[in-house]
Every structure is written in C-alpha cells, then in structure tokens.
Coordinates of C-alpha atoms in Angstrom, one line a residue:
Chain A
X5 CA -4.1 -2.7 -7.2
X6 CA -2.3 0.4 -8.6
X7 CA -3.2 2.9 -11.3
X8 CA -0.5 4.6 -13.2
X9 CA -0.7 8.3 -13.9
X10 CA 1.6 9.2 -16.9
X11 CA 3.2 12.3 -15.0
X12 CA 5.6 13.0 -12.5
X13 CA 4.4 14.1 -9.0
X14 CA 6.6 17.3 -9.4
X15 CA 8.4 18.5 -12.5
X16 CA 11.8 17.4 -13.3
X17 CA 13.4 19.4 -16.2
X18 CA 17.3 19.3 -16.1
X19 CA 19.0 21.2 -18.7
X20 CA 22.6 20.4 -17.9
X21 CA 23.6 16.7 -17.8
X22 CA 26.0 15.9 -14.9
X23 CA 27.0 12.3 -14.3
X24 CA 28.9 13.2 -11.0
X25 CA 25.5 14.4 -9.5
X26 CA 23.8 11.3 -10.7
X27 CA 26.1 9.2 -8.8
X28 CA 25.1 11.1 -5.7
X29 CA 21.5 11.2 -6.2
X30 CA 21.1 7.6 -7.3
X31 CA 21.3 6.8 -3.5
X32 CA 17.7 8.0 -3.1
X33 CA 16.8 5.4 -5.8
X34 CA 18.4 2.4 -4.3
X35 CA 20.2 3.4 -1.5
X36 CA 19.6 2.3 2.3
X37 CA 17.2 5.2 2.9
X38 CA 16.0 5.7 -0.9
X39 CA 12.4 5.8 -2.1
X40 CA 12.4 2.1 -3.1
X41 CA 13.2 0.9 0.3
X42 CA 10.4 3.4 1.8
X43 CA 7.7 2.2 -0.4
X44 CA 8.8 -1.5 0.2
X45 CA 8.9 -1.1 3.9
X46 CA 5.5 0.8 4.1
X47 CA 3.5 -1.4 1.8
X48 CA 5.0 -4.7 3.5
X49 CA 4.1 -3.4 6.9
X50 CA 0.6 -2.6 6.4
X51 CA -0.8 -6.0 6.6
X52 CA 0.1 -6.3 10.2
X53 CA -1.6 -2.9 11.3
X54 CA -4.4 -3.4 13.6
X55 CA -6.7 -0.3 12.5
X56 CA -7.6 1.4 9.5
X57 CA -5.8 4.7 10.2
X58 CA -2.6 3.0 10.1
X59 CA -3.3 0.8 7.2
X60 CA -4.4 3.9 5.1
X61 CA -1.4 6.1 6.2
X62 CA 1.0 3.1 5.2
X63 CA -1.0 2.5 1.8
X64 CA -1.2 6.1 0.9
X65 CA 2.6 7.2 2.0
X66 CA 3.7 3.7 0.3
X67 CA 2.0 4.8 -2.9
X68 CA 3.5 8.4 -2.8
X69 CA 6.9 6.9 -2.3
X70 CA 6.7 5.2 -5.7
X71 CA 6.0 8.4 -7.4
X72 CA 9.2 9.8 -5.4
X73 CA 11.1 6.8 -6.9
X74 CA 10.1 7.8 -10.3
X75 CA 11.0 11.5 -9.8
X76 CA 14.7 10.3 -8.5
X77 CA 14.9 8.0 -11.7
X78 CA 14.0 11.0 -13.9
X79 CA 16.6 13.0 -12.2
X80 CA 19.3 10.4 -12.7
X81 CA 18.2 9.6 -16.2
X82 CA 18.1 13.4 -17.3
X83 CA 21.8 14.0 -15.6
X84 CA 23.2 11.0 -17.6
X85 CA 21.1 11.5 -21.0
X86 CA 23.1 11.9 -24.0
X87 CA 26.7 11.8 -22.3
X88 CA 29.5 10.0 -24.4
X89 CA 31.5 7.2 -22.5
X90 CA 34.4 9.6 -22.4
X91 CA 32.2 12.2 -20.7
X92 CA 30.8 9.7 -18.3
X93 CA 34.3 8.5 -17.4
X94 CA 35.5 12.0 -16.9
X95 CA 32.5 12.8 -14.7
X96 CA 33.5 9.6 -12.4
X97 CA 30.6 7.6 -13.7
X98 CA 32.8 4.8 -15.3
X99 CA 32.5 2.0 -12.8
X100 CA 28.6 2.3 -12.9
X101 CA 28.5 2.7 -16.9
X102 CA 30.6 -0.5 -17.2
X103 CA 27.8 -2.6 -15.6
X104 CA 24.6 -0.5 -16.4
X105 CA 25.5 1.6 -19.4
X106 CA 23.1 4.7 -18.7
X107 CA 20.5 2.5 -17.4
X108 CA 18.6 2.7 -13.7
X109 CA 19.7 0.2 -11.3
X110 CA 18.9 0.5 -7.6
X111 CA 22.2 1.2 -5.7
X112 CA 23.7 3.5 -3.1
X113 CA 26.0 6.3 -3.9
X114 CA 28.9 4.1 -2.9
X115 CA 27.7 1.4 -5.1
X116 CA 26.2 -1.0 -2.6
X117 CA 23.2 -2.6 -4.2
X118 CA 19.6 -2.4 -3.0
X119 CA 19.0 -4.9 -0.1
X120 CA 15.8 -6.0 1.9
X121 CA 18.2 -6.0 5.1
X122 CA 18.3 -2.2 4.8
X123 CA 14.5 -2.2 6.0
X124 CA 12.5 -3.7 8.6
X125 CA 8.9 -5.0 8.7
X126 CA 8.7 -6.5 12.4
X127 CA 5.2 -7.2 12.9
X128 CA 4.6 -4.9 16.0
X129 CA 2.8 -1.8 15.1
X130 CA 4.6 0.4 17.9
X131 CA 8.0 -0.9 16.5
X132 CA 7.0 -0.4 12.8
X133 CA 5.8 3.1 13.3
X134 CA 8.9 4.0 15.1
X135 CA 11.0 2.6 12.4
X136 CA 9.1 4.7 9.8
X137 CA 9.6 7.9 11.8
X138 CA 13.3 7.1 11.8
X139 CA 13.3 6.2 8.1
X140 CA 11.7 9.6 7.1
X141 CA 14.4 11.5 9.2
X142 CA 17.2 9.3 7.4
X143 CA 15.7 10.2 4.0
X144 CA 15.6 13.8 5.1
X145 CA 19.3 13.8 6.1
X146 CA 20.2 12.3 2.8
X147 CA 18.6 15.1 0.9
X148 CA 20.1 17.7 3.2
X149 CA 23.5 16.1 2.4
X150 CA 22.7 16.1 -1.3
X151 CA 21.6 19.8 -1.3
X152 CA 24.9 20.8 0.3
X153 CA 26.8 19.4 -2.8
X154 CA 24.5 20.2 -5.7
X155 CA 24.1 23.7 -6.9
X156 CA 22.3 23.3 -10.2
X157 CA 18.9 24.8 -9.4
X158 CA 17.3 22.4 -11.8
X159 CA 18.2 19.6 -9.5
X160 CA 17.9 21.5 -6.4
X161 CA 14.1 22.2 -6.9
X162 CA 12.8 18.8 -7.2
X163 CA 15.2 17.4 -4.4
X164 CA 13.8 20.3 -2.1
X165 CA 10.3 19.2 -2.9
X166 CA 11.2 15.5 -1.9
X167 CA 12.8 16.7 1.3
X168 CA 9.8 18.6 2.3
X169 CA 7.7 15.4 1.8
X170 CA 9.9 13.5 4.2
X171 CA 8.8 16.0 7.0
X172 CA 5.2 15.9 6.1
X173 CA 5.3 12.0 6.3
X174 CA 7.1 12.1 9.5
X175 CA 4.0 14.3 11.0
X176 CA 1.7 11.8 9.7
X177 CA 3.5 8.7 11.0
X178 CA 3.7 10.6 14.3
X179 CA -0.1 11.2 14.4
X180 CA -0.6 7.4 13.4
X181 CA 1.4 6.4 16.3
X182 CA -0.2 8.5 18.7
X183 CA -3.6 7.3 17.7
X184 CA -2.5 3.7 18.0
X185 CA -1.0 4.3 21.7
X186 CA -4.6 6.1 22.6
X187 CA -6.2 2.8 21.6
X188 CA -3.7 0.8 23.7
X189 CA -3.4 0.2 27.5
X190 CA -2.2 3.6 28.6
X191 CA -0.3 2.0 31.7
X192 CA 1.7 -0.2 29.4
X193 CA 1.7 0.3 25.6
X194 CA 4.0 -2.9 25.4
X195 CA 1.4 -5.2 27.4
X196 CA 0.4 -7.1 24.2
X197 CA 1.1 -6.9 20.5
X198 CA -2.3 -5.9 19.0
X199 CA -1.6 -7.4 15.8
X200 CA -0.6 -10.7 17.0
X201 CA -1.4 -11.5 20.6
X202 CA -4.9 -12.6 21.5
X203 CA -6.2 -10.4 24.3
Chain B
X23 CA -3.9 27.7 -5.4
X24 CA -7.0 28.9 -7.3
X25 CA -9.9 27.0 -5.5
X26 CA -12.4 28.1 -8.2
X27 CA -13.5 24.8 -10.3
X28 CA -15.0 26.9 -13.1
X29 CA -12.5 26.8 -15.8
X30 CA -14.4 26.9 -18.7
X31 CA -14.7 29.8 -21.2
X32 CA -11.1 31.2 -22.4
X33 CA -9.0 28.6 -24.1
X34 CA -6.1 27.6 -21.5
X35 CA -2.8 27.0 -22.6
X36 CA -1.2 23.5 -22.5
X37 CA 1.3 24.6 -19.8
X38 CA -1.5 26.5 -17.8
X39 CA -3.3 23.2 -17.9
X40 CA -0.2 21.2 -16.7
X41 CA 0.4 23.6 -14.0
X42 CA -3.5 23.2 -12.9
X43 CA -2.8 19.3 -13.1
X44 CA 0.2 19.7 -10.9
X45 CA -1.3 21.9 -8.3
X46 CA -4.5 20.0 -7.8
X47 CA -2.8 16.6 -7.9
X48 CA -0.3 17.8 -5.3
X49 CA -3.1 19.4 -3.3
X50 CA -4.9 16.0 -3.1
X51 CA -1.6 13.9 -2.6
X52 CA -1.3 16.1 0.6
X53 CA -4.9 16.4 2.0
X54 CA -5.5 12.5 1.7
X55 CA -2.6 12.1 4.1
X56 CA -3.8 14.7 6.6
X57 CA -7.5 13.2 6.3
X58 CA -5.9 9.6 7.0
X59 CA -5.0 10.7 10.3
X60 CA -8.0 13.6 10.9
X61 CA -10.7 11.7 9.6
X62 CA -13.5 14.1 11.1
X63 CA -12.0 17.3 10.1
X64 CA -14.7 19.0 8.1
X65 CA -12.7 21.6 6.6
X66 CA -10.1 19.2 5.2
X67 CA -13.0 17.2 3.6
X68 CA -14.4 20.5 2.1
X69 CA -10.7 20.9 0.6
X70 CA -10.6 17.5 -0.5
X71 CA -13.8 17.8 -2.5
X72 CA -12.6 20.9 -4.1
X73 CA -9.3 19.7 -5.2
X74 CA -10.9 16.5 -6.4
X75 CA -13.2 18.6 -8.7
X76 CA -10.2 20.7 -9.7
X77 CA -8.2 17.7 -10.7
X78 CA -10.8 15.8 -12.7
X79 CA -11.7 19.1 -14.7
X80 CA -8.0 19.8 -15.5
X81 CA -7.0 16.0 -16.2
X82 CA -10.2 15.8 -18.6
X83 CA -9.3 19.2 -20.4
X84 CA -5.8 18.0 -20.9
X85 CA -6.4 14.5 -21.9
X86 CA -9.0 15.4 -24.6
X87 CA -6.6 17.7 -26.2
X88 CA -3.1 16.3 -25.6
X89 CA -3.4 12.6 -25.0
X90 CA -4.0 10.4 -22.0
X91 CA -2.4 10.6 -18.6
X92 CA -4.3 7.6 -17.3
X93 CA -5.1 4.4 -19.0
X94 CA -8.8 4.6 -19.2
X95 CA -8.7 8.0 -21.0
X96 CA -7.7 7.3 -24.5
X97 CA -10.3 9.2 -26.2
X98 CA -9.2 9.0 -30.0
X99 CA -9.3 6.3 -32.2
X100 CA -5.5 5.4 -32.2
X101 CA -3.8 4.1 -29.0
X102 CA -2.1 7.1 -28.0
X103 CA -0.9 5.9 -24.8
X104 CA 2.5 4.8 -26.2
X105 CA 3.1 8.4 -27.4
X106 CA 6.4 10.0 -26.5
X107 CA 7.4 11.9 -24.1
X108 CA 7.0 9.9 -21.1
X109 CA 7.2 11.7 -17.7
X110 CA 11.0 11.2 -17.1
X111 CA 11.6 12.6 -20.6
X112 CA 9.9 15.9 -20.0
X113 CA 6.4 15.0 -20.6
X114 CA 3.7 16.2 -18.2

C-alpha cells in the first residue's frame, strides 16, 4: 500500500519553457535508465529477497524512485507548458507533439518507448543487487550527460539533486549486497540461491 | 538543518513552512535508507526521531492553514484535496 503526499520531494519551479530540453530530460521518465524503470525493477525484485534488510532497501528506494518519476514529469511538464504548436515545432518537439500533444508519455530521448526488457528481475539476490548497482550508475551517467547540455539553473538544480540520490542509492545497495554476502557461505557465495534452493 | 523541534510562537510564513517540510521530509527520506543498512546505529535512530517530530509539526502547521498534503488531513468542511495547484504546477 502507498500513501500519496501532495508535494514534490524537491522543488521544481521552471520559469522559461524549453521543449528542446524536455525532449532530453523525458529520458529519465521513460528511458532505459529512467525513474519508472528503476522503481519497477526494485519493487519487482523485493519478493525474492531472502532477508529483511534487502526487502527494506528495495521497498524504500523503489518508493523514492516514484517521487523522482514525479519530479522528472514536473520538469518535462513545466518545460512544455504554454507553448504553441509553432513553438513546439521550432524547438524540435513536433514528432512527440503529434502523438502526445503536451502530455507525459514514457519514452527515451530518442523516442523508444518504455519496455520491461530494459530492466531485469532475476530471482537471485546477488545478481539482482549487482543489477541495481549498475542501474544507479547508468542513471547517474544519464544525469551527467543531461547536465552537460543544460544551462538553465531552474532545470539544473533539481537534476543535480536527482544525480546525488543515484550515488546515495548506489551506496545503500552496496551495503545491502555486503550484508547478504556475509550471510552466505564465505568460501562460495554461489553455492546456492538463498531465495530459491532448499539448503 | 535546524534540529530544534519547538516551532511554536511567532507566526511562520508559508514559504518558511514549505522549507521546513522540504528539509524534514528529505532528512527522513535519507535517514531511513541509512537505517535500513545500519539498523543498530543509535545516533541515526536519534536523528530519525528528531526529523519525524519536525516533519509532523511542519506538516500539521501547514495543512491546518493551507490545505491537505496527505489524504487523511483534510481539516475543513469542504473537500480541499482537489484544490490547485498540484505539485507539478508549482504547489508545495
């Protein structure tokens, strides 16, 4: 069960619409390393975690990713708000506008739609936690790439916040992995799958 | 952030309350992840209790004056949950 808080995790107040930037930043909504995929990945993986710590980390980070999804949506919404069809076209947003007007739709910067094939939920806790460490780094790289091409401080500020959270999540996943490994056979972490094989 | 939970007394501006909510909520978001992987850390537990008190107080003060942020905190006689602006429109 989830409870909605009618607030953003971090403020988004963009004064200057810019559909060109919206086209880049929407990748962190529905792109391969975006916030929807992050949340879906962690909230799906938690059912096959063997211990409370890993279940908690996946639940709580998966929940925070939903708040990040909302922040990215707010950025894209505010970057396209109030623009005419002519302005959207002039700013390179026409292909998206034709299919979605100024709505939010989960796609990557290049137009590829959200797809569960972009994530994994493998049912082996070591494998899944390594997947998540990589996922946090991929999202951090995407934010670094965005920050190289965006100069509007109203956009950079919340993007920098989101980038920092990827680093914190990477740290927590690393701790969750270390804790799991300490509970496994130290001579062979791979002797059995603790969430599937009967010892 | 200010760790003193006593905020009563002088009236607080709407923006100051929003800042208190943002700060205390973020502190909570961060410390819960730390506690997930450090469940026996006494200093983190103290910090957690402190930011929970700050968040509750700031949320309560805000919601009684400016409308609900959570669905069980509609205090007036009208269903103010539907009021604009929403978070993505420049609300709280």
